[in-house]
Amino acid sequence: MAKVSQRMAAENCLQEDQDFRRLSESNIFGISCTAALVSSTPKKGAHRCHVAVVSQSGGMVYSLQLDKELRRSREQEDLVCSTLLLDALAMQCNFLTKKSPHSIPSKSVEASEGEGDSFEAAELASIDVIEATELSPVDIIDAVCSGTVSSAVLVARTDCQDPAAPLTEQFAVFQDLVVPRGTLIYPGSFNPLHEGHVALVEAALSQAGGHQLVLFELAVANVDKPPLPRDEILRRLRQFHAGTNPIFRNRKLANFAVVLTAESLFVGKAALFEGCTFLVGADTFSRLIDRKYYLSQPIQKESDRSAEDSGGGQLQPVVNMIIALSTIKERGCRFLVGGRLATCHQHKIPQDRQVPGGGQPQSNSSSEAVFDTMEDVLARSDVRALLPADIVNIFAGLKESEFRVDISSTA
C-alpha cells in the first residue's frame, strides 16, 4: 500500500507540474497503515498496528503490538495507532528529530473531557511492543529483468555529480510510474547516447511547440539482440545524468528522464505508455513495417484464417502486422519518425537519390550514403499498399530540413 501511495503521489506531481525534475527535488514518499484493534467481538489474536513509509531510498515499517491486559477502549487504541502514524509521517518530513521507534508515539495525545483515566491508557505503555524494520532500496535492474517491476523511471538528482556513485544516489527511482498522456517516448539502445539522440528530441519538441515531457526508454530485451548484461545496463543508464554527461551541456533539453523496461515489442511498450508518442529513427520504422518481424505471431482472430487460406503464408505476417499496429493505435499511441543516414546497398535506394558524401555511416559497405526519411522507407516497402490508411496515419515523419545528424549508435 505504501508503494502504491508513493507511486500515485509521484504521478500526481508529474501530472500537475509536467516536469520530471520536480520528482528528484521533492520528498515524495508513500505511507500506509493497517490495524487490528479492539472490537465488540473479542479477538483471539493480538491487537496490532503496522505503519509503512516508502521513499525512493527505501523505507521503514513500524509494527506495534498493543497489550490487551490494559483493556483500552477502541478510541484509546485508535489514539495510539494514530499517533504512531503521525510521528512516522513527521520523521519522514524531518519535523521530528527522534529516530528511536521506542519513543513512538509521543505524549502528544491528549484525552478529552469525560474519559477519566484514559490519558495513560491512550499512550504507548512499556509493556506494548514496537519494532522498526528498515526496508532496503529495491535493486531496480534486477527487478525489471526478472519481471517483478514492469518499468522504472530514473530522474537525475541535482545533488549528486559523482559518475561513480551508486545508482540510487545518482537518480530518483520510481517503479511502474504511469506518465502523462502525450509524453514523448524515445526507445533506443543508446550505445552510446550521442548528440544525434538529443538533436532528434529537440527537433521533435520544436515541431510539438516546445514544452513536452521526454522519456528515453532503454529496454533490457531486444528482438534482434541478446539480453543486456547487468553491468551494461548500468553503464547505459548512467549516461542520462545531465550533471555528469557533457552531451547535455549547452543543450536546450532539460525536462527528461530515462525509463528501464523489459518490453522488446512496441505492442508491449504501448501498454505501458498509453496515449504517448514514440520517437523513432527511420531504421526502427523500417522494422515496424517489415513482415519478417511478424512471422511468429499467432493468429488472433478467427476471421483472419480466411486471409491466411486465400493468401497463403505470405499474407499472414501482414495480417499480424495490422493487428499489432491497430492495437498500438487503440491505445492512443502514435509515432514520430526521424531520418537516418543509410547506404544505397543496404536499402536498394534508387540511383537518382544517391548522394555522394553526406557523412560516414557505420557500415562495412563502401556504397554511397543517403539520408533516409520515413517517406523513403514507405515508398520502398512491399506492404505499403496493404496497410489501411488509418494505420499509416499513426506515423508522421520529420523532414530532412527539420532534422539531420549523420551519426548513429552501435548494437
Short mmCIF file of C-alpha atoms in Angstrom, two decimals:
data_model
loop_
_atom_site.label_atom_id
_atom_site.label_comp_id
_atom_site.label_asym_id
_atom_site.label_seq_id
_atom_site.Cartn_x
_atom_site.Cartn_y
_atom_site.Cartn_z
CA MET A 1 0.00 0.00 0.00
CA ALA A 2 2.80 2.43 0.82
CA LYS A 3 4.48 1.69 -2.51
CA VAL A 4 1.22 2.35 -4.33
CA SER A 5 0.66 5.64 -2.48
CA GLN A 6 4.23 6.74 -3.28
CA ARG A 7 3.70 5.97 -6.96
CA MET A 8 0.38 7.83 -7.00
CA ALA A 9 1.96 10.85 -5.29
CA ALA A 10 4.69 10.93 -7.95
CA GLU A 11 2.11 10.59 -10.75
CA ASN A 12 0.03 13.46 -9.34
CA CYS A 13 3.14 15.64 -9.04
CA LEU A 14 4.14 14.87 -12.63
CA GLN A 15 0.62 15.43 -13.96
CA GLU A 16 0.36 18.82 -12.24
CA ASP A 17 3.87 20.20 -12.83
CA GLN A 18 4.72 18.48 -16.15
CA ASP A 19 8.35 18.44 -15.06
CA PHE A 20 10.45 15.36 -14.31
CA ARG A 21 12.91 17.48 -12.33
CA ARG A 22 10.33 18.03 -9.60
CA LEU A 23 10.38 14.31 -8.87
CA SER A 24 14.04 14.41 -7.90
CA GLU A 25 13.77 17.68 -5.99
CA SER A 26 10.71 16.72 -3.91
CA ASN A 27 10.47 14.47 -0.88
CA ILE A 28 7.94 12.13 -2.46
CA PHE A 29 7.01 9.17 -0.31
CA GLY A 30 4.10 6.90 0.43
CA ILE A 31 2.65 5.98 3.82
CA SER A 32 0.13 3.32 4.77
CA CYS A 33 -1.40 1.90 7.90
CA THR A 34 -3.26 -1.29 8.73
CA ALA A 35 -4.51 -2.36 12.14
CA ALA A 36 -6.47 -5.00 14.04
CA LEU A 37 -7.86 -3.29 17.16
CA VAL A 38 -10.36 -3.97 19.90
CA SER A 39 -13.90 -4.52 18.70
CA SER A 40 -17.28 -5.61 20.01
CA THR A 41 -16.31 -9.19 19.17
CA PRO A 42 -13.25 -10.23 21.20
CA LYS A 43 -10.19 -11.05 19.07
CA LYS A 44 -8.23 -14.22 19.66
CA GLY A 45 -5.08 -12.71 18.20
CA ALA A 46 -3.05 -9.71 19.27
CA HIS A 47 -4.22 -6.14 18.89
CA ARG A 48 -1.70 -4.66 16.48
CA CYS A 49 -0.90 -1.88 14.06
CA HIS A 50 1.58 -1.64 11.17
CA VAL A 51 2.74 1.62 9.59
CA ALA A 52 4.91 1.60 6.45
CA VAL A 53 6.76 4.54 4.91
CA VAL A 54 8.31 4.08 1.46
CA SER A 55 10.52 6.58 -0.36
CA GLN A 56 13.00 6.47 -3.24
CA SER A 57 15.80 5.50 -0.85
CA GLY A 58 14.00 2.65 0.90
CA GLY A 59 11.62 2.84 3.81
CA MET A 60 10.60 1.82 7.32
CA VAL A 61 7.92 -0.45 8.74
CA TYR A 62 6.78 0.15 12.32
CA SER A 63 4.94 -2.77 13.93
CA LEU A 64 3.12 -2.16 17.19
CA GLN A 65 1.55 -4.85 19.37
CA LEU A 66 -0.80 -3.44 21.99
CA ASP A 67 -1.10 -5.17 25.33
CA LYS A 68 -4.64 -6.48 25.73
CA GLU A 69 -4.32 -6.53 29.53
CA LEU A 70 -4.63 -2.73 29.62
CA ARG A 71 -8.22 -3.11 28.42
CA ARG A 72 -8.10 0.00 26.27
CA SER A 73 -11.25 1.14 24.52
CA ARG A 74 -11.40 1.27 20.72
CA GLU A 75 -10.94 5.05 20.85
CA GLN A 76 -7.87 4.69 23.04
CA GLU A 77 -6.25 2.14 20.73
CA ASP A 78 -7.11 4.37 17.78
CA LEU A 79 -5.28 7.23 19.51
CA VAL A 80 -2.15 5.15 19.98
CA CYS A 81 -2.11 3.98 16.37
CA SER A 82 -2.92 7.45 15.02
CA THR A 83 -0.02 8.95 16.93
CA LEU A 84 2.29 6.25 15.61
CA LEU A 85 1.17 7.14 12.09
CA LEU A 86 1.62 10.89 12.62
CA ASP A 87 5.05 10.50 14.22
CA ALA A 88 6.21 8.31 11.34
CA LEU A 89 4.95 10.98 8.94
CA ALA A 90 6.69 13.75 10.91
CA MET A 91 10.00 11.89 10.90
CA GLN A 92 9.85 11.38 7.14
CA CYS A 93 9.24 15.13 6.71
CA ASN A 94 12.09 15.92 9.14
CA PHE A 95 9.66 17.61 11.51
CA LEU A 96 10.58 15.17 14.27
CA THR A 97 14.21 14.52 15.15
CA LYS A 98 13.80 11.40 17.24
CA LYS A 99 14.64 8.18 15.45
CA SER A 100 14.07 5.52 18.08
CA PRO A 101 10.92 3.51 17.42
CA HIS A 102 10.56 3.02 21.17
CA SER A 103 9.67 6.71 21.53
CA ILE A 104 6.73 6.45 19.16
CA PRO A 105 4.07 7.59 19.81
CA SER A 106 4.95 10.59 21.98
CA LYS A 107 2.80 12.20 24.67
CA SER A 108 1.22 14.50 22.10
CA VAL A 109 -2.03 12.56 22.56
CA GLU A 110 -4.44 14.32 24.87
CA ALA A 111 -7.52 12.85 26.47
CA SER A 112 -10.81 14.67 26.05
CA GLU A 113 -13.08 15.52 28.95
CA GLY A 114 -15.12 12.69 30.38
CA GLU A 115 -12.56 10.00 29.60
CA GLY A 116 -11.38 9.76 33.19
CA ASP A 117 -8.06 7.97 33.41
CA SER A 118 -7.89 7.23 29.68
CA PHE A 119 -4.85 9.51 29.14
CA GLU A 120 -2.41 6.90 30.40
CA ALA A 121 -4.22 4.14 28.57
CA ALA A 122 -4.02 6.05 25.30
CA GLU A 123 -0.23 6.34 25.50
CA LEU A 124 2.28 3.73 24.47
CA ALA A 125 2.88 1.64 27.56
CA SER A 126 6.15 -0.05 28.46
CA ILE A 127 4.51 -3.42 28.05
CA ASP A 128 3.42 -2.65 24.49
CA VAL A 129 5.85 -4.00 21.89
CA ILE A 130 7.01 -1.90 18.96
CA GLU A 131 9.54 -2.90 16.33
CA ALA A 132 11.05 -0.99 13.42
CA THR A 133 12.26 -2.71 10.27
CA GLU A 134 14.27 -0.85 7.67
CA LEU A 135 13.42 -1.52 4.01
CA SER A 136 16.40 -1.57 1.68
CA PRO A 137 16.06 0.06 -1.74
CA VAL A 138 14.93 -2.32 -4.47
CA ASP A 139 17.64 -3.40 -6.92
CA ILE A 140 15.78 -1.86 -9.80
CA ILE A 141 17.81 -3.51 -12.56
CA ASP A 142 17.20 -6.99 -11.15
CA ALA A 143 13.54 -6.14 -10.56
CA VAL A 144 12.97 -5.12 -14.19
CA CYS A 145 14.99 -8.03 -15.62
CA SER A 146 13.06 -10.55 -13.50
CA GLY A 147 9.68 -9.04 -14.32
CA THR A 148 8.93 -8.06 -10.72
CA VAL A 149 8.68 -4.46 -11.89
CA SER A 150 7.34 -3.53 -15.35
CA SER A 151 9.21 -0.25 -15.61
CA ALA A 152 11.42 2.08 -13.62
CA VAL A 153 11.69 5.80 -14.28
CA LEU A 154 15.02 7.31 -13.25
CA VAL A 155 15.34 11.08 -12.78
CA ALA A 156 18.81 12.56 -12.27
CA ARG A 157 19.46 14.05 -8.85
CA THR A 158 20.99 17.51 -8.93
CA ASP A 159 22.74 16.98 -5.59
CA CYS A 160 24.92 14.12 -6.91
CA GLN A 161 27.55 14.86 -9.55
CA ASP A 162 29.68 11.76 -8.94
CA PRO A 163 29.55 9.50 -12.05
CA ALA A 164 30.69 6.52 -9.94
CA ALA A 165 28.09 6.94 -7.19
CA PRO A 166 25.50 4.19 -6.61
CA LEU A 167 22.57 4.38 -8.99
CA THR A 168 20.08 5.29 -6.23
CA GLU A 169 22.28 8.24 -5.24
CA GLN A 170 22.56 9.48 -8.82
CA PHE A 171 18.88 9.04 -9.67
CA ALA A 172 15.49 9.20 -8.01
CA VAL A 173 13.78 5.92 -8.96
CA PHE A 174 10.04 5.38 -9.40
CA GLN A 175 8.58 1.94 -10.08
CA ASP A 176 5.72 1.37 -12.53
CA LEU A 177 5.07 5.09 -12.92
CA VAL A 178 2.19 5.98 -15.26
CA VAL A 179 3.42 9.00 -17.21
CA PRO A 180 1.01 11.65 -18.55
CA ARG A 181 -0.53 11.13 -21.96
CA GLY A 182 1.35 12.98 -24.65
CA THR A 183 4.77 12.20 -23.20
CA LEU A 184 7.43 11.75 -25.88
CA ILE A 185 8.96 8.26 -25.54
CA TYR A 186 12.29 7.65 -27.27
CA PRO A 187 13.20 3.91 -27.31
CA GLY A 188 16.76 3.01 -28.20
CA SER A 189 19.91 1.08 -27.39
CA PHE A 190 21.86 4.29 -26.63
CA ASN A 191 25.20 2.60 -27.14
CA PRO A 192 26.35 5.23 -26.74
CA LEU A 193 23.99 8.12 -26.10
CA HIS A 194 25.17 10.78 -28.54
CA GLU A 195 24.32 14.26 -29.77
CA GLY A 196 22.18 12.85 -32.57
CA HIS A 197 19.73 11.44 -29.99
CA VAL A 198 19.46 14.79 -28.22
CA ALA A 199 19.13 16.67 -31.52
CA LEU A 200 16.29 14.38 -32.65
CA VAL A 201 14.43 15.01 -29.40
CA GLU A 202 14.91 18.76 -29.75
CA ALA A 203 13.62 18.61 -33.33
CA ALA A 204 10.55 16.67 -32.17
CA LEU A 205 9.92 19.17 -29.37
CA SER A 206 10.25 22.06 -31.80
CA GLN A 207 7.57 20.51 -34.01
CA ALA A 208 5.30 19.93 -30.99
CA GLY A 209 5.62 23.50 -29.74
CA GLY A 210 8.35 23.10 -27.14
CA HIS A 211 7.04 22.00 -23.73
CA GLN A 212 6.63 18.24 -23.55
CA LEU A 213 7.83 15.54 -21.19
CA VAL A 214 10.59 13.39 -22.69
CA LEU A 215 11.35 9.85 -21.63
CA PHE A 216 14.26 7.90 -23.08
CA GLU A 217 13.44 4.19 -22.95
CA LEU A 218 16.15 1.58 -22.51
CA ALA A 219 14.83 -1.97 -22.90
CA VAL A 220 16.81 -4.84 -21.37
CA ALA A 221 15.49 -7.12 -24.14
CA ASN A 222 15.55 -6.70 -27.91
CA VAL A 223 14.05 -8.85 -30.67
CA ASP A 224 17.28 -8.74 -32.68
CA LYS A 225 19.85 -8.90 -29.89
CA PRO A 226 20.65 -10.91 -26.75
CA PRO A 227 19.54 -9.50 -23.36
CA LEU A 228 21.79 -6.82 -21.94
CA PRO A 229 24.04 -7.88 -19.02
CA ARG A 230 23.64 -6.01 -15.76
CA ASP A 231 26.89 -4.03 -15.99
CA GLU A 232 25.99 -2.85 -19.48
CA ILE A 233 22.53 -1.74 -18.35
CA LEU A 234 24.11 0.22 -15.52
CA ARG A 235 26.63 1.86 -17.85
CA ARG A 236 23.94 2.95 -20.30
CA LEU A 237 21.64 4.28 -17.58
CA ARG A 238 24.40 6.45 -16.12
CA GLN A 239 24.65 8.29 -19.45
CA PHE A 240 21.35 10.05 -18.71
CA HIS A 241 22.63 12.14 -15.80
CA ALA A 242 22.70 15.68 -17.15
CA GLY A 243 25.17 16.76 -14.49
CA THR A 244 27.84 14.21 -15.43
CA ASN A 245 27.34 13.78 -19.20
CA PRO A 246 28.79 16.66 -21.26
CA ILE A 247 26.35 15.89 -24.10
CA PHE A 248 23.65 17.78 -22.21
CA ARG A 249 25.74 20.90 -21.70
CA ASN A 250 24.69 23.85 -23.82
CA ARG A 251 21.60 21.94 -24.99
CA LYS A 252 18.00 23.05 -24.62
CA LEU A 253 16.86 19.63 -23.39
CA ALA A 254 16.42 19.57 -19.61
CA ASN A 255 12.97 18.17 -18.78
CA PHE A 256 13.65 14.48 -19.34
CA ALA A 257 14.17 11.14 -17.61
CA VAL A 258 15.13 7.59 -18.59
CA VAL A 259 12.87 4.57 -18.16
CA LEU A 260 14.09 0.98 -17.92
CA THR A 261 11.73 -1.71 -19.24
CA ALA A 262 11.83 -5.32 -20.44
CA GLU A 263 9.49 -4.67 -23.39
CA SER A 264 11.07 -5.64 -26.70
CA LEU A 265 7.92 -5.07 -28.79
CA PHE A 266 6.03 -1.84 -29.38
CA VAL A 267 2.74 -3.55 -28.54
CA GLY A 268 4.08 -4.02 -25.02
CA LYS A 269 5.52 -0.51 -24.90
CA ALA A 270 2.13 0.91 -25.91
CA ALA A 271 0.53 -0.90 -22.96
CA LEU A 272 3.00 0.78 -20.60
CA PHE A 273 2.76 4.24 -22.17
CA GLU A 274 -0.82 4.71 -23.33
CA GLY A 275 -1.54 7.91 -25.20
CA CYS A 276 2.14 8.69 -25.75
CA THR A 277 4.15 9.41 -28.88
CA PHE A 278 7.08 7.16 -29.77
CA LEU A 279 10.05 8.90 -31.32
CA VAL A 280 11.96 6.52 -33.61
CA GLY A 281 14.51 6.61 -36.39
CA ALA A 282 13.92 5.52 -39.97
CA ASP A 283 15.70 2.23 -39.26
CA THR A 284 13.29 1.35 -36.46
CA PHE A 285 10.35 2.42 -38.61
CA SER A 286 11.53 0.09 -41.37
CA ARG A 287 11.44 -2.82 -38.91
CA LEU A 288 7.94 -1.84 -37.76
CA ILE A 289 6.63 -2.42 -41.29
CA ASP A 290 8.86 -5.38 -42.13
CA ARG A 291 6.82 -8.58 -42.41
CA LYS A 292 9.68 -10.77 -41.15
CA TYR A 293 9.13 -9.42 -37.61
CA TYR A 294 5.56 -10.72 -37.63
CA LEU A 295 6.15 -14.29 -38.84
CA SER A 296 5.90 -15.96 -35.44
CA GLN A 297 2.92 -14.02 -34.10
CA PRO A 298 -0.20 -16.18 -33.67
CA ILE A 299 -3.47 -15.55 -35.48
CA GLN A 300 -5.66 -13.66 -33.02
CA LYS A 301 -8.97 -13.58 -34.87
CA GLU A 302 -10.94 -16.40 -36.44
CA SER A 303 -11.72 -14.19 -39.44
CA ASP A 304 -8.01 -13.90 -40.15
CA ARG A 305 -7.84 -17.59 -41.05
CA SER A 306 -9.65 -16.93 -44.29
CA ALA A 307 -6.94 -14.40 -45.19
CA GLU A 308 -4.27 -16.99 -44.48
CA ASP A 309 -6.05 -19.62 -46.57
CA SER A 310 -6.59 -17.33 -49.53
CA GLY A 311 -3.20 -15.62 -49.48
CA GLY A 312 -1.04 -18.39 -48.11
CA GLY A 313 1.67 -17.85 -45.54
CA GLN A 314 2.89 -14.69 -47.29
CA LEU A 315 -0.18 -12.68 -46.30
CA GLN A 316 -0.41 -13.77 -42.67
CA PRO A 317 2.56 -11.70 -41.46
CA VAL A 318 0.86 -8.60 -42.92
CA VAL A 319 -2.34 -9.50 -41.09
CA ASN A 320 -0.34 -9.89 -37.87
CA MET A 321 1.31 -6.54 -38.55
CA ILE A 322 -2.04 -4.80 -38.99
CA ILE A 323 -3.36 -6.37 -35.78
CA ALA A 324 -0.28 -5.24 -33.83
CA LEU A 325 -0.31 -1.70 -35.21
CA SER A 326 -4.08 -1.47 -34.66
CA THR A 327 -3.58 -2.41 -31.01
CA ILE A 328 -0.99 0.34 -30.66
CA LYS A 329 -3.40 2.80 -32.30
CA GLU A 330 -6.24 1.76 -29.97
CA ARG A 331 -4.01 2.57 -27.00
CA GLY A 332 -3.78 6.12 -28.27
CA CYS A 333 -0.13 5.92 -29.31
CA ARG A 334 1.50 7.47 -32.36
CA PHE A 335 4.95 7.53 -33.95
CA LEU A 336 7.18 10.41 -34.97
CA VAL A 337 9.94 9.26 -37.32
CA GLY A 338 13.29 10.97 -37.76
CA GLY A 339 15.53 10.38 -40.76
CA ARG A 340 18.74 8.40 -40.64
CA LEU A 341 21.82 8.02 -42.78
CA ALA A 342 21.71 4.77 -44.77
CA THR A 343 23.61 3.10 -47.58
CA CYS A 344 22.22 2.54 -51.06
CA HIS A 345 23.46 -1.04 -50.96
CA GLN A 346 21.64 -1.84 -47.72
CA HIS A 347 18.28 -0.39 -48.78
CA LYS A 348 18.40 -0.57 -52.59
CA ILE A 349 17.83 3.16 -52.87
CA PRO A 350 17.23 4.28 -56.46
CA GLN A 351 20.26 5.69 -58.26
CA ASP A 352 18.65 9.10 -58.71
CA ARG A 353 18.53 9.51 -54.89
CA GLN A 354 22.15 8.52 -54.26
CA VAL A 355 24.06 11.43 -52.81
CA PRO A 356 27.89 11.23 -52.67
CA GLY A 357 29.48 12.14 -49.34
CA GLY A 358 26.95 13.29 -46.76
CA GLY A 359 28.70 11.76 -43.74
CA GLN A 360 30.17 8.41 -42.81
CA PRO A 361 27.61 5.71 -41.94
CA GLN A 362 28.57 2.98 -39.53
CA SER A 363 28.66 0.27 -42.16
CA ASN A 364 31.17 -2.05 -43.75
CA SER A 365 29.69 -1.25 -47.15
CA SER A 366 31.54 1.09 -49.45
CA SER A 367 28.30 2.12 -51.14
CA GLU A 368 27.27 5.74 -51.33
CA ALA A 369 25.31 7.17 -48.41
CA VAL A 370 21.88 8.79 -48.48
CA PHE A 371 19.67 10.28 -45.79
CA ASP A 372 16.61 8.06 -45.39
CA THR A 373 13.27 9.58 -44.30
CA MET A 374 10.00 7.92 -43.34
CA GLU A 375 8.57 8.62 -46.79
CA ASP A 376 11.57 6.92 -48.41
CA VAL A 377 11.07 3.81 -46.30
CA LEU A 378 7.34 3.73 -47.09
CA ALA A 379 7.99 4.12 -50.80
CA ARG A 380 10.25 1.03 -50.81
CA SER A 381 8.04 -1.09 -48.55
CA ASP A 382 6.37 -4.13 -50.10
CA VAL A 383 3.47 -3.83 -47.62
CA ARG A 384 2.64 -0.15 -48.17
CA ALA A 385 -0.32 -0.88 -50.44
CA LEU A 386 -1.69 -3.43 -47.94
CA LEU A 387 -1.77 -1.13 -44.90
CA PRO A 388 -5.07 0.64 -44.14
CA ALA A 389 -4.94 4.44 -44.22
CA ASP A 390 -5.77 4.75 -40.51
CA ILE A 391 -2.71 2.62 -39.70
CA VAL A 392 -0.40 4.64 -41.94
CA ASN A 393 -1.72 7.81 -40.30
CA ILE A 394 -0.35 6.92 -36.85
CA PHE A 395 3.10 7.65 -38.34
CA ALA A 396 4.41 11.14 -39.02
CA GLY A 397 7.84 11.97 -40.32
CA LEU A 398 10.34 14.77 -39.73
CA LYS A 399 11.65 16.36 -42.91
CA GLU A 400 15.37 16.39 -43.63
CA SER A 401 15.28 20.17 -43.21
CA GLU A 402 13.86 19.67 -39.68
CA PHE A 403 16.38 17.05 -38.56
CA ARG A 404 19.58 15.57 -39.92
CA VAL A 405 22.54 14.27 -37.93
CA ASP A 406 24.83 11.76 -39.67
CA ILE A 407 25.85 9.68 -36.65
CA SER A 408 24.38 6.53 -35.14
CA SER A 409 24.74 4.14 -32.24
CA THR A 410 26.04 0.60 -32.42
CA ALA A 411 24.20 -2.52 -31.24
#
